[in-house]
């Protein structure tokens, strides 16, 4: 909703200033094949092979500015964007039930591999504009003088190794921890200017925590965890400029309680947590065209 002199005008807040034929369309498919093999009484193998495809479209007028004196709304950035993505992967792990110094212990060792192929199509630089009355108007149709065409493709090959362990100290206490290492080979091809970019990302994350059983159905827990993620909403769709940036990092503290009700017929969780993220992309205040971490 466009603002009037920087403030919300209650008489405008329910008006939809988008074009008549605006569209948001998602078609996602996810196919999985899961395997579980009890190799021995204390060793279990799990595998999940999957294929995901996603086809998405956005078409709309994306910007609105109110002319307070004339009571008109200027609509601009008539954009059309397509995302076409395929992902293939396999996640495998071995679970070992054993003892450590006479204490019950469970260890999980796993490997994750996947490939993502992504094509971004748009009508950048998103030209097109129109002006309508703020209260009584014909929405009109979407129109742009720039053709919608593929702008770039991206590929990512990811390999990850992870290890988790849970040690039961006694009837009340247990401790758990895990570590994961990710290696990503990423490439981006600009289909407009013909440039090619390649990056390699390595990321190590870990977590540790403890559980205290108040009763057989109620447990208190606490954990500390670290994580990594792409700077934007996804690695595949980020701009050429953001491709040079490092992965963002995060850490989280969490405390909570879980309880199972009526022999497993229900459960509830209450948790408090604090998350800190670093290496986020932000505009340089002295040069707003420059994005840095």
Short mmCIF file of C-alpha atoms in Angstrom, two decimals:
data_model
loop_
_atom_site.label_atom_id
_atom_site.label_comp_id
_atom_site.label_asym_id
_atom_site.label_seq_id
_atom_site.Cartn_x
_atom_site.Cartn_y
_atom_site.Cartn_z
CA UNK A 1 0.00 0.00 0.00
CA UNK A 2 1.53 3.37 -0.98
CA UNK A 3 1.93 5.84 1.88
CA UNK A 4 0.54 9.37 2.02
CA UNK A 5 3.30 11.70 3.24
CA UNK A 6 5.02 8.73 4.88
CA UNK A 7 1.94 7.50 6.73
CA UNK A 8 -0.68 4.83 6.10
CA UNK A 9 -3.92 6.20 4.68
CA UNK A 10 -6.68 3.98 6.07
CA UNK A 11 -8.89 4.72 3.04
CA UNK A 12 -6.32 3.13 0.71
CA UNK A 13 -5.14 0.10 2.63
CA UNK A 14 -7.67 -2.34 1.09
CA UNK A 15 -7.13 -1.19 -2.50
CA UNK A 16 -5.25 -3.55 -4.81
CA UNK A 17 -3.28 -1.48 -7.31
CA UNK A 18 -1.86 -4.46 -9.18
CA UNK A 19 -2.75 -5.15 -12.82
CA UNK A 20 -5.74 -7.33 -13.67
CA UNK A 21 -3.69 -10.19 -15.14
CA UNK A 22 -1.05 -10.40 -12.40
CA UNK A 23 -0.06 -13.95 -11.59
CA UNK A 24 1.90 -16.03 -9.08
CA UNK A 25 2.10 -19.69 -10.03
CA UNK A 26 4.07 -22.54 -8.38
CA UNK A 27 4.30 -26.10 -9.63
CA UNK A 28 6.58 -28.20 -7.39
CA UNK A 29 7.13 -31.95 -7.55
CA UNK A 30 9.03 -34.15 -5.11
CA UNK A 31 9.67 -37.84 -5.75
CA UNK A 32 11.42 -40.01 -3.14
CA UNK A 33 12.59 -43.60 -2.83
CA UNK A 34 13.40 -44.60 0.75
CA UNK A 35 15.30 -47.69 1.88
CA UNK A 36 15.83 -49.07 5.37
CA UNK A 37 18.02 -52.13 5.95
CA UNK A 38 18.55 -53.80 9.31
CA UNK A 39 22.07 -55.04 8.66
CA UNK A 40 22.46 -56.43 12.16
CA UNK A 41 20.65 -56.14 15.48
CA UNK A 42 22.69 -53.04 16.30
CA UNK A 43 23.32 -51.60 12.81
CA UNK A 44 20.70 -49.94 10.57
CA UNK A 45 21.17 -48.43 7.11
CA UNK A 46 18.92 -45.65 5.75
CA UNK A 47 18.90 -44.11 2.28
CA UNK A 48 16.69 -41.52 0.62
CA UNK A 49 17.09 -40.91 -3.12
CA UNK A 50 15.02 -38.01 -4.37
CA UNK A 51 14.26 -35.75 -7.32
CA UNK A 52 12.71 -32.32 -6.95
CA UNK A 53 11.53 -29.99 -9.72
CA UNK A 54 10.15 -26.50 -9.27
CA UNK A 55 8.60 -24.22 -11.91
CA UNK A 56 7.52 -20.81 -10.67
CA UNK A 57 6.26 -17.60 -12.25
CA UNK A 58 5.69 -14.05 -10.98
CA UNK A 59 4.06 -11.34 -13.13
CA UNK A 60 2.89 -8.07 -11.57
CA UNK A 61 3.37 -4.35 -11.14
CA UNK A 62 5.84 -4.32 -8.27
CA UNK A 63 6.12 -0.66 -7.25
CA UNK A 64 3.53 1.95 -6.22
CA UNK A 65 3.90 5.65 -5.36
CA UNK A 66 1.05 7.92 -4.27
CA UNK A 67 0.72 11.48 -5.59
CA UNK A 68 -1.09 13.02 -2.61
CA UNK A 69 -2.05 16.23 -4.39
CA UNK A 70 -3.61 14.54 -7.41
CA UNK A 71 -4.80 11.41 -5.54
CA UNK A 72 -3.21 9.18 -8.18
CA UNK A 73 -0.98 6.14 -7.89
CA UNK A 74 2.01 5.67 -10.16
CA UNK A 75 2.64 1.96 -10.82
CA UNK A 76 6.09 0.92 -11.99
CA UNK A 77 8.48 -2.07 -12.27
CA UNK A 78 6.23 -4.27 -14.40
CA UNK A 79 8.15 -7.48 -13.85
CA UNK A 80 7.90 -11.05 -15.06
CA UNK A 81 10.15 -13.70 -13.50
CA UNK A 82 10.41 -17.46 -14.01
CA UNK A 83 12.37 -19.92 -11.85
CA UNK A 84 13.01 -23.40 -13.23
CA UNK A 85 14.94 -25.69 -10.90
CA UNK A 86 15.83 -29.37 -10.71
CA UNK A 87 17.53 -31.07 -7.78
CA UNK A 88 18.74 -34.67 -7.54
CA UNK A 89 20.20 -36.13 -4.41
CA UNK A 90 20.88 -39.04 -2.11
CA UNK A 91 21.20 -39.07 1.66
CA UNK A 92 22.56 -42.17 3.39
CA UNK A 93 23.38 -42.95 7.00
CA UNK A 94 24.38 -45.82 9.25
CA UNK A 95 23.05 -46.00 12.80
CA UNK A 96 25.06 -47.96 15.40
CA UNK A 97 23.55 -48.90 18.76
CA UNK A 98 26.40 -49.71 21.13
CA UNK A 99 27.85 -49.03 24.57
CA UNK A 100 30.66 -46.74 25.72
CA UNK A 101 32.16 -47.56 29.13
CA UNK A 102 29.01 -49.55 29.83
CA UNK A 103 26.70 -46.64 28.91
CA UNK A 104 24.07 -46.88 26.18
CA UNK A 105 25.21 -45.01 23.07
CA UNK A 106 23.91 -44.35 19.56
CA UNK A 107 26.07 -43.11 16.67
CA UNK A 108 24.94 -41.96 13.23
CA UNK A 109 27.38 -41.55 10.34
CA UNK A 110 26.09 -40.20 7.06
CA UNK A 111 26.82 -38.79 3.64
CA UNK A 112 24.75 -36.39 1.56
CA UNK A 113 25.25 -35.61 -2.14
CA UNK A 114 23.08 -33.54 -4.47
CA UNK A 115 23.08 -31.45 -7.66
CA UNK A 116 20.95 -28.39 -8.37
CA UNK A 117 20.39 -26.87 -11.82
CA UNK A 118 18.61 -23.54 -11.99
CA UNK A 119 17.48 -21.17 -14.76
CA UNK A 120 16.35 -17.61 -14.05
CA UNK A 121 14.20 -15.87 -16.67
CA UNK A 122 13.03 -12.25 -16.46
CA UNK A 123 12.31 -9.01 -18.29
CA UNK A 124 14.94 -6.91 -16.48
CA UNK A 125 15.35 -3.91 -16.19
CA UNK A 126 11.59 -4.11 -15.45
CA UNK A 127 10.32 -1.17 -17.47
CA UNK A 128 6.67 -0.25 -17.78
CA UNK A 129 4.53 2.14 -15.77
CA UNK A 130 1.04 3.59 -15.59
CA UNK A 131 -0.92 6.04 -13.47
CA UNK A 132 -4.38 5.33 -12.02
CA UNK A 133 -6.79 7.14 -9.74
CA UNK A 134 -6.24 6.18 -6.10
CA UNK A 135 -9.94 5.38 -5.51
CA UNK A 136 -11.69 4.62 -8.80
CA UNK A 137 -9.61 2.96 -11.50
CA UNK A 138 -9.43 0.27 -14.16
CA UNK A 139 -6.62 -2.17 -13.14
CA UNK A 140 -5.52 -2.57 -16.76
CA UNK A 141 -3.19 -5.27 -18.02
CA UNK A 142 0.49 -6.07 -17.60
CA UNK A 143 2.74 -4.72 -20.34
CA UNK A 144 6.49 -4.35 -20.78
CA UNK A 145 8.66 -3.07 -23.62
CA UNK A 146 11.42 -5.52 -22.63
CA UNK A 147 11.15 -9.14 -23.72
CA UNK A 148 11.11 -11.86 -21.06
CA UNK A 149 14.16 -14.05 -21.66
CA UNK A 150 16.54 -16.35 -19.74
CA UNK A 151 19.07 -14.23 -17.86
CA UNK A 152 21.33 -16.73 -16.12
CA UNK A 153 21.79 -20.36 -15.18
CA UNK A 154 23.39 -21.75 -12.03
CA UNK A 155 24.67 -25.17 -10.99
CA UNK A 156 25.73 -26.47 -7.61
CA UNK A 157 27.26 -29.82 -6.66
CA UNK A 158 27.18 -30.41 -2.92
CA UNK A 159 28.82 -33.14 -0.85
CA UNK A 160 28.38 -33.36 2.89
CA UNK A 161 29.56 -35.66 5.67
CA UNK A 162 27.88 -35.69 9.07
CA UNK A 163 28.36 -37.47 12.40
CA UNK A 164 25.96 -37.52 15.34
CA UNK A 165 26.19 -39.20 18.74
CA UNK A 166 23.91 -39.61 21.76
CA UNK A 167 25.20 -40.95 25.07
CA UNK A 168 22.78 -41.96 27.84
CA UNK A 169 24.48 -41.20 31.17
CA UNK A 170 21.67 -42.56 33.39
CA UNK A 171 17.88 -42.70 33.61
CA UNK A 172 17.71 -38.91 33.87
CA UNK A 173 20.55 -37.48 31.78
CA UNK A 174 21.73 -37.87 28.21
CA UNK A 175 24.05 -35.76 26.06
CA UNK A 176 24.14 -35.39 22.28
CA UNK A 177 26.30 -33.74 19.67
CA UNK A 178 26.84 -33.56 15.96
CA UNK A 179 29.14 -32.17 13.30
CA UNK A 180 28.64 -31.60 9.57
CA UNK A 181 31.02 -30.59 6.77
CA UNK A 182 29.70 -29.28 3.45
CA UNK A 183 31.61 -28.76 0.20
CA UNK A 184 29.85 -26.91 -2.64
CA UNK A 185 31.10 -26.37 -6.20
CA UNK A 186 29.04 -23.51 -7.62
CA UNK A 187 28.97 -21.97 -11.09
CA UNK A 188 26.91 -19.18 -12.67
CA UNK A 189 26.56 -18.36 -16.38
CA UNK A 190 25.18 -14.99 -17.41
CA UNK A 191 23.23 -15.55 -20.63
CA UNK A 192 23.02 -11.82 -21.44
CA UNK A 193 26.68 -10.80 -21.36
CA UNK A 194 28.24 -14.26 -21.63
CA UNK A 195 30.25 -14.16 -18.39
CA UNK A 196 31.04 -17.25 -16.30
CA UNK A 197 31.70 -17.40 -12.56
CA UNK A 198 32.83 -20.25 -10.33
CA UNK A 199 33.06 -20.51 -6.56
CA UNK A 200 33.85 -23.19 -4.01
CA UNK A 201 32.32 -23.07 -0.54
CA UNK A 202 33.41 -25.14 2.47
CA UNK A 203 31.37 -24.98 5.64
CA UNK A 204 31.71 -26.68 9.02
CA UNK A 205 28.84 -26.62 11.52
CA UNK A 206 28.25 -28.39 14.81
CA UNK A 207 25.87 -28.67 17.73
CA UNK A 208 25.85 -30.03 21.28
CA UNK A 209 23.17 -30.41 23.91
CA UNK A 210 21.79 -32.24 26.90
CA UNK A 211 18.43 -33.73 27.89
CA UNK A 212 17.09 -34.17 31.42
CA UNK A 213 14.07 -36.47 31.90
CA UNK A 214 11.78 -35.08 34.57
CA UNK A 215 9.48 -38.07 34.10
CA UNK A 216 9.20 -40.81 31.50
CA UNK A 217 6.97 -38.48 29.43
CA UNK A 218 8.54 -35.05 30.12
CA UNK A 219 12.02 -33.82 29.26
CA UNK A 220 13.97 -30.58 29.58
CA UNK A 221 16.61 -29.89 26.96
CA UNK A 222 19.20 -27.31 26.00
CA UNK A 223 21.46 -27.01 22.97
CA UNK A 224 23.95 -24.79 21.20
CA UNK A 225 24.21 -25.00 17.41
CA UNK A 226 26.05 -23.29 14.56
CA UNK A 227 25.02 -23.10 10.91
CA UNK A 228 25.84 -21.62 7.51
CA UNK A 229 23.58 -20.39 4.70
CA UNK A 230 23.72 -18.40 1.45
CA UNK A 231 23.67 -14.61 1.73
CA UNK A 232 20.32 -14.25 -0.06
CA UNK A 233 17.23 -16.41 0.00
CA UNK A 234 19.08 -19.04 -2.05
CA UNK A 235 22.52 -19.66 -3.51
CA UNK A 236 21.11 -20.39 -6.95
CA UNK A 237 19.16 -17.18 -7.47
CA UNK A 238 21.59 -14.61 -6.13
CA UNK A 239 22.99 -11.84 -8.30
CA UNK A 240 26.38 -11.90 -10.01
CA UNK A 241 27.66 -9.32 -7.50
CA UNK A 242 26.58 -11.42 -4.49
CA UNK A 243 28.28 -14.53 -5.90
CA UNK A 244 31.61 -13.16 -4.66
CA UNK A 245 30.37 -13.06 -1.04
CA UNK A 246 31.03 -15.70 1.57
CA UNK A 247 28.37 -17.84 3.23
CA UNK A 248 26.55 -16.32 6.20
CA UNK A 249 27.17 -17.89 9.59
CA UNK A 250 24.80 -18.31 12.53
CA UNK A 251 24.71 -19.55 16.09
CA UNK A 252 21.73 -20.49 18.24
CA UNK A 253 21.11 -21.09 21.93
CA UNK A 254 17.94 -22.98 22.81
CA UNK A 255 16.21 -24.17 25.98
CA UNK A 256 12.92 -26.04 26.04
CA UNK A 257 10.61 -28.66 27.46
CA UNK A 258 8.84 -31.50 25.63
CA UNK A 259 6.04 -33.68 26.91
CA UNK A 260 4.25 -36.69 25.43
CA UNK A 261 0.57 -37.14 26.28
CA UNK A 262 -1.57 -40.27 26.66
CA UNK A 263 0.99 -42.85 25.55
CA UNK A 264 2.07 -40.97 22.46
CA UNK A 265 -1.32 -39.75 21.24
CA UNK A 266 -0.12 -36.15 21.46
CA UNK A 267 2.82 -34.02 22.42
CA UNK A 268 3.70 -30.37 23.05
CA UNK A 269 6.91 -28.35 23.09
CA UNK A 270 7.76 -24.99 24.65
CA UNK A 271 11.10 -23.47 23.72
CA UNK A 272 13.04 -20.24 23.94
CA UNK A 273 15.93 -19.53 21.63
CA UNK A 274 18.33 -16.79 20.55
CA UNK A 275 19.80 -16.67 17.03
CA UNK A 276 22.67 -14.48 15.85
CA UNK A 277 23.57 -14.23 12.16
CA UNK A 278 26.80 -12.76 10.79
CA UNK A 279 28.21 -11.93 7.35
CA UNK A 280 24.88 -10.65 6.04
CA UNK A 281 24.82 -8.53 2.87
CA UNK A 282 24.18 -4.83 3.50
CA UNK A 283 24.47 -1.55 1.62
CA UNK A 284 27.52 0.61 2.26
CA UNK A 285 26.08 3.78 3.86
CA UNK A 286 28.63 5.92 1.98
CA UNK A 287 27.99 4.20 -1.36
CA UNK A 288 24.56 2.59 -1.59
CA UNK A 289 25.41 0.89 -4.89
CA UNK A 290 28.03 -1.20 -3.04
CA UNK A 291 26.93 -4.37 -1.23
CA UNK A 292 29.29 -5.79 1.38
CA UNK A 293 29.26 -8.21 4.32
#
